[in-house]
mmCIF file of C-alpha atoms and ligand atoms in Angstrom:
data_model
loop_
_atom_site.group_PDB
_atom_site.id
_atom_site.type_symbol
_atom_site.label_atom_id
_atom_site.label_comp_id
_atom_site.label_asym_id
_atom_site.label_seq_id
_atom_site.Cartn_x
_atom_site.Cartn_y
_atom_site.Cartn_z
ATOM 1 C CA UNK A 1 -11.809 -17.373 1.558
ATOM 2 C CA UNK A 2 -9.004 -15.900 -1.008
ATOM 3 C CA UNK A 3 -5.503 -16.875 0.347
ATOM 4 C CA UNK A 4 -3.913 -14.926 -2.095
ATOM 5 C CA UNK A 5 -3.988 -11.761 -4.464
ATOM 6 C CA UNK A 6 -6.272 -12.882 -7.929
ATOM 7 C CA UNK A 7 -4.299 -12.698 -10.914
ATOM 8 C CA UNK A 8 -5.479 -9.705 -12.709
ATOM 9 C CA UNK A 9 -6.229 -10.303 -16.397
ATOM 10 C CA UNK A 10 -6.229 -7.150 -18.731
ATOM 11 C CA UNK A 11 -9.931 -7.030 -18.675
ATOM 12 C CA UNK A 12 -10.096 -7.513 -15.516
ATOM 13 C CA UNK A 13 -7.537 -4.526 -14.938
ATOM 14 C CA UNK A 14 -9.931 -2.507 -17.426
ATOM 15 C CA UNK A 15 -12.707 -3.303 -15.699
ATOM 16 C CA UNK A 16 -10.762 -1.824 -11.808
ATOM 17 C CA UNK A 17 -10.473 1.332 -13.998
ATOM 18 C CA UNK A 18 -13.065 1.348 -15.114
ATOM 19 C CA UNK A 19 -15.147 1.874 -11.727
ATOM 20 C CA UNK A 20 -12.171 3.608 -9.806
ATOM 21 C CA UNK A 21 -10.031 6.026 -12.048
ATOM 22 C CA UNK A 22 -10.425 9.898 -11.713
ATOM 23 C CA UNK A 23 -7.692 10.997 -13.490
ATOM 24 C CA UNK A 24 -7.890 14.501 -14.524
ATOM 25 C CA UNK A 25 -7.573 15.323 -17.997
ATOM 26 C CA UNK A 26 -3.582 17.207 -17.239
ATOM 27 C CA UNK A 27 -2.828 13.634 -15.797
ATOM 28 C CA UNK A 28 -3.752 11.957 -18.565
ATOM 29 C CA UNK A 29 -2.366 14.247 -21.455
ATOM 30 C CA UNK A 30 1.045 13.924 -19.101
ATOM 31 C CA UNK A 31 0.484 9.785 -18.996
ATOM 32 C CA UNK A 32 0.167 9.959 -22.794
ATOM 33 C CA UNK A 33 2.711 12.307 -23.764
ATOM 34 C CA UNK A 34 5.405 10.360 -21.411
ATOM 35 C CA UNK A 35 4.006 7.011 -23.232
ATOM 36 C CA UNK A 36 5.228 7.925 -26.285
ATOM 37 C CA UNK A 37 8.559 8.477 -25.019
ATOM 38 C CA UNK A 38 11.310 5.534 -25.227
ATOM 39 C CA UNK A 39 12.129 5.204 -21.718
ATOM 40 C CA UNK A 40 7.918 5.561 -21.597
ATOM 41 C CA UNK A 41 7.939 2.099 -19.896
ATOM 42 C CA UNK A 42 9.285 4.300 -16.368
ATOM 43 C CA UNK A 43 6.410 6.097 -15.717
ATOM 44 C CA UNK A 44 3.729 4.904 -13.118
ATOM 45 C CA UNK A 45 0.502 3.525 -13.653
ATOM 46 C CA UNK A 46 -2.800 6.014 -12.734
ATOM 47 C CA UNK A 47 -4.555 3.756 -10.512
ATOM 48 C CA UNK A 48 -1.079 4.001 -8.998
ATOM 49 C CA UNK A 49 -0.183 7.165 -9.099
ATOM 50 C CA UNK A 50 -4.367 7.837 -7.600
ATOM 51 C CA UNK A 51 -3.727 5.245 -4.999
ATOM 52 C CA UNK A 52 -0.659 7.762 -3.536
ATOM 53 C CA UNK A 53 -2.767 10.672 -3.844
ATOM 54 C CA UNK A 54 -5.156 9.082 -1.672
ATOM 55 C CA UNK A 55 -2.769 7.932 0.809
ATOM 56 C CA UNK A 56 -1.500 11.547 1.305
ATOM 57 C CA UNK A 57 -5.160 12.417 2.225
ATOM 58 C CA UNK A 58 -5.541 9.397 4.450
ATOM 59 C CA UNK A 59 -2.229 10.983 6.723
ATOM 60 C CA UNK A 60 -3.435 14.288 6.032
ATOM 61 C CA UNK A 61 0.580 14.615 4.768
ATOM 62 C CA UNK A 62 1.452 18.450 3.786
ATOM 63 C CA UNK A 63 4.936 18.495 3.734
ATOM 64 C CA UNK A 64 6.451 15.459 1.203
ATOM 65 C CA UNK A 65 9.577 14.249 -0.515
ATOM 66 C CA UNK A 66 10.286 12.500 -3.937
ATOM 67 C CA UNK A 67 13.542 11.007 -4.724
ATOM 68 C CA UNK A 68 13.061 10.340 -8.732
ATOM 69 C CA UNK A 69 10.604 12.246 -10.440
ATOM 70 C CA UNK A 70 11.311 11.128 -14.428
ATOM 71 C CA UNK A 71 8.669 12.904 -16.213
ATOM 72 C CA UNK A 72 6.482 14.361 -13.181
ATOM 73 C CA UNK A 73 3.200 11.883 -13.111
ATOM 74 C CA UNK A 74 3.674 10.631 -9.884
ATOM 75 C CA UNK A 75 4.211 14.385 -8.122
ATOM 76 C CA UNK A 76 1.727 15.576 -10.072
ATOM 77 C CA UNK A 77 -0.850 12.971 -8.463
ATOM 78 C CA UNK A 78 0.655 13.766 -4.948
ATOM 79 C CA UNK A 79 0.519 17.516 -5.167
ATOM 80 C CA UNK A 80 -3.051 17.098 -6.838
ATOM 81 C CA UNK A 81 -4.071 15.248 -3.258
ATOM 82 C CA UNK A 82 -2.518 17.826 -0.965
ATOM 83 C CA UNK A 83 -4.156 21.008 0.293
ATOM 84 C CA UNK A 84 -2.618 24.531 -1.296
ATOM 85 C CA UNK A 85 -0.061 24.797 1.302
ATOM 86 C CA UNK A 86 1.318 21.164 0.654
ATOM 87 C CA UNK A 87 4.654 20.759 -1.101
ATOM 88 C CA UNK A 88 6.582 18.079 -2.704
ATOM 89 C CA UNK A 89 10.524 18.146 -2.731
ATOM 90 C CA UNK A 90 11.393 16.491 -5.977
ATOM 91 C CA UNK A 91 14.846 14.973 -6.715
ATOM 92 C CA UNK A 92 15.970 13.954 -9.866
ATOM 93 C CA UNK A 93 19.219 14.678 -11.827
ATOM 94 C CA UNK A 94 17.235 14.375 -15.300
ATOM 95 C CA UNK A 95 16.468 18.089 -16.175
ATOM 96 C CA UNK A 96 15.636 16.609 -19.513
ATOM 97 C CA UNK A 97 12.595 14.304 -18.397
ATOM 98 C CA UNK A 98 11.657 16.499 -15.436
ATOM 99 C CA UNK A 99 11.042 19.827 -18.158
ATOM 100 C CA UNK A 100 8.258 17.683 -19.584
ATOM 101 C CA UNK A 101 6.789 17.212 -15.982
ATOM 102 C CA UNK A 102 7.139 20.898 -15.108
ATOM 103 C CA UNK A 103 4.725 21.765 -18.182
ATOM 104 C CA UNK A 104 2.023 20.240 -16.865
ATOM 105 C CA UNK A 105 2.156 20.913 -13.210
ATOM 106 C CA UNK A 106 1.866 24.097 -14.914
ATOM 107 C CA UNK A 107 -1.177 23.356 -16.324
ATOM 108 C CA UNK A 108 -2.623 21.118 -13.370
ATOM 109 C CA UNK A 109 -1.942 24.683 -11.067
ATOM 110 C CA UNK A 110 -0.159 22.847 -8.686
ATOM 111 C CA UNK A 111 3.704 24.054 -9.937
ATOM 112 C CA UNK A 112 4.154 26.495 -6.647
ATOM 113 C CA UNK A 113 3.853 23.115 -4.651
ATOM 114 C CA UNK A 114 6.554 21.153 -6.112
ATOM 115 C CA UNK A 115 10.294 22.497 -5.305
ATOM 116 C CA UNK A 116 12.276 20.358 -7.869
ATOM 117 C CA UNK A 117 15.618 19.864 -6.955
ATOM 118 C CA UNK A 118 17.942 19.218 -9.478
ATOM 119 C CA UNK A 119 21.198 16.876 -8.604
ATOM 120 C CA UNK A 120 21.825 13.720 -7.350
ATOM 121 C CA UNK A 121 19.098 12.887 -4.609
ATOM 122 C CA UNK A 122 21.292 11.930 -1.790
ATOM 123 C CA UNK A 123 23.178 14.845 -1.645
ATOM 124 C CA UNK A 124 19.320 17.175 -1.128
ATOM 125 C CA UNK A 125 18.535 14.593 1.180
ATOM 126 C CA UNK A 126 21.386 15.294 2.881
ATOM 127 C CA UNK A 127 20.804 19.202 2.693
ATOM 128 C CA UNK A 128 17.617 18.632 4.033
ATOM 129 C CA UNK A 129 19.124 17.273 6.996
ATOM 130 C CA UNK A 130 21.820 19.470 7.507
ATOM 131 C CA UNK A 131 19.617 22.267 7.226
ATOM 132 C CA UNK A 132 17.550 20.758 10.028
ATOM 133 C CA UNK A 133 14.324 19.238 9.090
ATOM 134 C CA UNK A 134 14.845 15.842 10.270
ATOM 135 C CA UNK A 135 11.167 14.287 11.431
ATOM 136 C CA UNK A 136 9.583 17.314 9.916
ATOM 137 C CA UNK A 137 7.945 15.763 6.883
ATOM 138 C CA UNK A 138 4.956 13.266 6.527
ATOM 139 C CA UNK A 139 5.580 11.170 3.510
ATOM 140 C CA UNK A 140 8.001 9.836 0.730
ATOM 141 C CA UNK A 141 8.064 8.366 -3.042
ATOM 142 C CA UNK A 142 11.248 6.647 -3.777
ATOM 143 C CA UNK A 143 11.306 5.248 -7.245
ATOM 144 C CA UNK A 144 14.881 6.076 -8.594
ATOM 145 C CA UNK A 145 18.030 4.114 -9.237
ATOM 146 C CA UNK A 146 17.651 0.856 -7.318
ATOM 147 C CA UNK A 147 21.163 0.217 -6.151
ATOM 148 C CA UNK A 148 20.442 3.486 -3.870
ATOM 149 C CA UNK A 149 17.238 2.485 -2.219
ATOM 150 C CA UNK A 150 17.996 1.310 0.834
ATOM 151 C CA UNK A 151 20.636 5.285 1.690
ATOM 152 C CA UNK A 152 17.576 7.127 0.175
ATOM 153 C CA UNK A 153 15.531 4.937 2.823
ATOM 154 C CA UNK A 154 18.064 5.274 5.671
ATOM 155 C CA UNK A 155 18.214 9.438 5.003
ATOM 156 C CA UNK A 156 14.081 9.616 4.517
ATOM 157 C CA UNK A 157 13.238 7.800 7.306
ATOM 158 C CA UNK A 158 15.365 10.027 9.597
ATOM 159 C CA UNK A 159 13.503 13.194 7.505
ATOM 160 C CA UNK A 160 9.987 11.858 8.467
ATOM 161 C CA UNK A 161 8.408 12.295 11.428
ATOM 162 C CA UNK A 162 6.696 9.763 13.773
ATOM 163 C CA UNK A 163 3.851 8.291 11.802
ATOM 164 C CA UNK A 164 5.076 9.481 8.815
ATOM 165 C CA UNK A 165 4.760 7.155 5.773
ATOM 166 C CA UNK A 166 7.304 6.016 2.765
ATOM 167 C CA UNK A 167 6.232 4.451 -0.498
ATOM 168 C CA UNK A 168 8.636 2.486 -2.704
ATOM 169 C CA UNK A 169 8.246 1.676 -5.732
ATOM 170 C CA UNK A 170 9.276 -1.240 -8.331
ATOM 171 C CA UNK A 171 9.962 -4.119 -5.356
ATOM 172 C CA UNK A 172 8.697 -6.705 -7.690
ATOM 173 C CA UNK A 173 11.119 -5.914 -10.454
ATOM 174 C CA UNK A 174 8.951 -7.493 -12.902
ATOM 175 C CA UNK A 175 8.746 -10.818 -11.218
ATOM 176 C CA UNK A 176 12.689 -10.593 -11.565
ATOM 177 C CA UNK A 177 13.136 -10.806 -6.864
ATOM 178 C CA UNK A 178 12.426 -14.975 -7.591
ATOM 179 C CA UNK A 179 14.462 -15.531 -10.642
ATOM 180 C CA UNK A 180 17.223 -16.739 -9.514
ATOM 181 C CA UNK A 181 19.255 -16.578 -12.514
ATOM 182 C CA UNK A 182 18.828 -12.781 -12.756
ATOM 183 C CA UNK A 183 21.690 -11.395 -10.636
ATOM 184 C CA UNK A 184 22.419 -8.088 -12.146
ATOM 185 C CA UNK A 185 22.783 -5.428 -9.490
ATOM 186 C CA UNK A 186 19.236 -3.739 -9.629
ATOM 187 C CA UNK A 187 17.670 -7.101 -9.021
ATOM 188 C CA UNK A 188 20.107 -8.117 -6.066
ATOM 189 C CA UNK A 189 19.450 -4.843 -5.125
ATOM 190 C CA UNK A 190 15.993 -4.546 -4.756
ATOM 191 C CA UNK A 191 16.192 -8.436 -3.050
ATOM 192 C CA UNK A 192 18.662 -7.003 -0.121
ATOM 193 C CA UNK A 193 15.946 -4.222 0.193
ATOM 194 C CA UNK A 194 12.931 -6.021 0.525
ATOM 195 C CA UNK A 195 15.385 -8.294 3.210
ATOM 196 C CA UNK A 196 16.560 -5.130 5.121
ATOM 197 C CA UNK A 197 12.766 -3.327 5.560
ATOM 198 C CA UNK A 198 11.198 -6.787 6.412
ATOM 199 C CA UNK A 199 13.772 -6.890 9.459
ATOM 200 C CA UNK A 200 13.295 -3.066 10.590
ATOM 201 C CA UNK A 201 11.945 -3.000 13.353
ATOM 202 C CA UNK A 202 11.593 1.079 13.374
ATOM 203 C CA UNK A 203 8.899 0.452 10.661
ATOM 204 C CA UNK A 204 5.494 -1.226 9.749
ATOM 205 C CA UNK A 205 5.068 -2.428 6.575
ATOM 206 C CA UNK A 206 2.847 -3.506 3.653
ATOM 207 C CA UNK A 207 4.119 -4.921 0.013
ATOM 208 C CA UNK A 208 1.196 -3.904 -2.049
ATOM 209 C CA UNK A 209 0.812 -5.673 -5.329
ATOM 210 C CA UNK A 210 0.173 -2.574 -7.706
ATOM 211 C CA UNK A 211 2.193 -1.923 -10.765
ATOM 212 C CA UNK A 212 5.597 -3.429 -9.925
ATOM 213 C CA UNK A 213 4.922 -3.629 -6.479
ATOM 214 C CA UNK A 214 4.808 -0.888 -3.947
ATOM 215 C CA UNK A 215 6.166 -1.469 0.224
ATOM 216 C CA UNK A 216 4.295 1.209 2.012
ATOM 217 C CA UNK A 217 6.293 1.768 5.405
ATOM 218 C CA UNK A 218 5.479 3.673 8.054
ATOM 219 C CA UNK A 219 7.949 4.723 10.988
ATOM 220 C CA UNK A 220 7.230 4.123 14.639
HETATM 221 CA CA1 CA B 301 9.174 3.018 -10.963
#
């Protein structure tokens, strides 16, 4: 009986994607192109980014938010997963990093399903709402600055409807949420919310150990 997750050596890892990866060949030309970039380190991993995709199928999701795109990967997988009339609203302020995502949902064919929103992502989010689509959409990515995560959650989880799931992104930190020395404001951040989704009670929850760790929420 395994009381815990097993550590996951690197050929171990190789050997998950090994027998589970189906990235397409746009995914991985994006993946490799964003490696090479300094900030590379940002970007998702596949088994990741293929684990979303899935989800999205699982709650047959068609209508979807992102709130920190950097160079695209992760709404490329998403909008890869859902059917031609899906569509992912993508925040970021970065036109910059999000120009090298555009080019390959290009090339994927899945562009005319992801409505990139340039600015800062509280402010669409707050559009969105204003303009009256609160409960209307069926899942969320946040994976942007950490000291915003828990208004981006507040705003998304009034945007979702019943059912409708959120996945967030980087609530390991590294390791850095039990280092108790390491009390710069992302960190502390991410700490408060881990503390504030564990006591919601208008959620379910699930901290999945992939990449950096990944809550999957889903409202009541
Ligand atoms: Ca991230």
């Amino acid at each position: 009986m395994s009381r815990k997750t097993l550590n996951i050596s690197d050929e171990l890892y190789d050997y998950i994607l090994s027998v589970s990866l189906r990235e397409s060949e746009v995914q991985q030309q994006l993946r490799e192109a964003t490696r090479e970039l300094p900030v590379g380190g940002m970007q998702i991993s596949p088994e990741q980014g293929q684990f979303m995709g899935l989800l999205v199928q699982l709650i047959g999701a068609v209508r979807t938010l992102e709130v920190g795109v950097f160079t695209g990967y992760s709404s490329l997988s998403v909008a890869l997963a859902l059917p031609d009339e899906g569509h992912v609203v993508a925040c970021d302020v970065s036109e910059e990093w999000t120009s090298i995502g555009k080019r390959y949902w290009q090339e994927a064919g899945v562009a005319h399903k992801i409505d990139l929103r340039l600015g800062p992502a509280l402010d669409t989010l707050d559009q969105l709402l204003q303009a009256g689509q609160e409960g209307t959409y069926d899942f969320a990515f946040i994976d942007a600055d950490k000291t915003n995560y828990s208004h981006y959650y507040e705003r998304i989880l009034q945007l979702l409807r019943p059912g409708g799931v959120i996945a967030v992104d980087n609530v390991l930190w590294g390791g850095s949420v039990i280092e108790h020395d390491k009390q710069d404001e992302d960190t502390v951040a991410i700490r408060a919310f881990n503390q504030q989704v564990y006591q919601d009670d208008r959620v379910h929850l699930s901290l999945i150990p992939i990449g950096d760790g990944l809550t999957l929420l889903r409202k009541k």
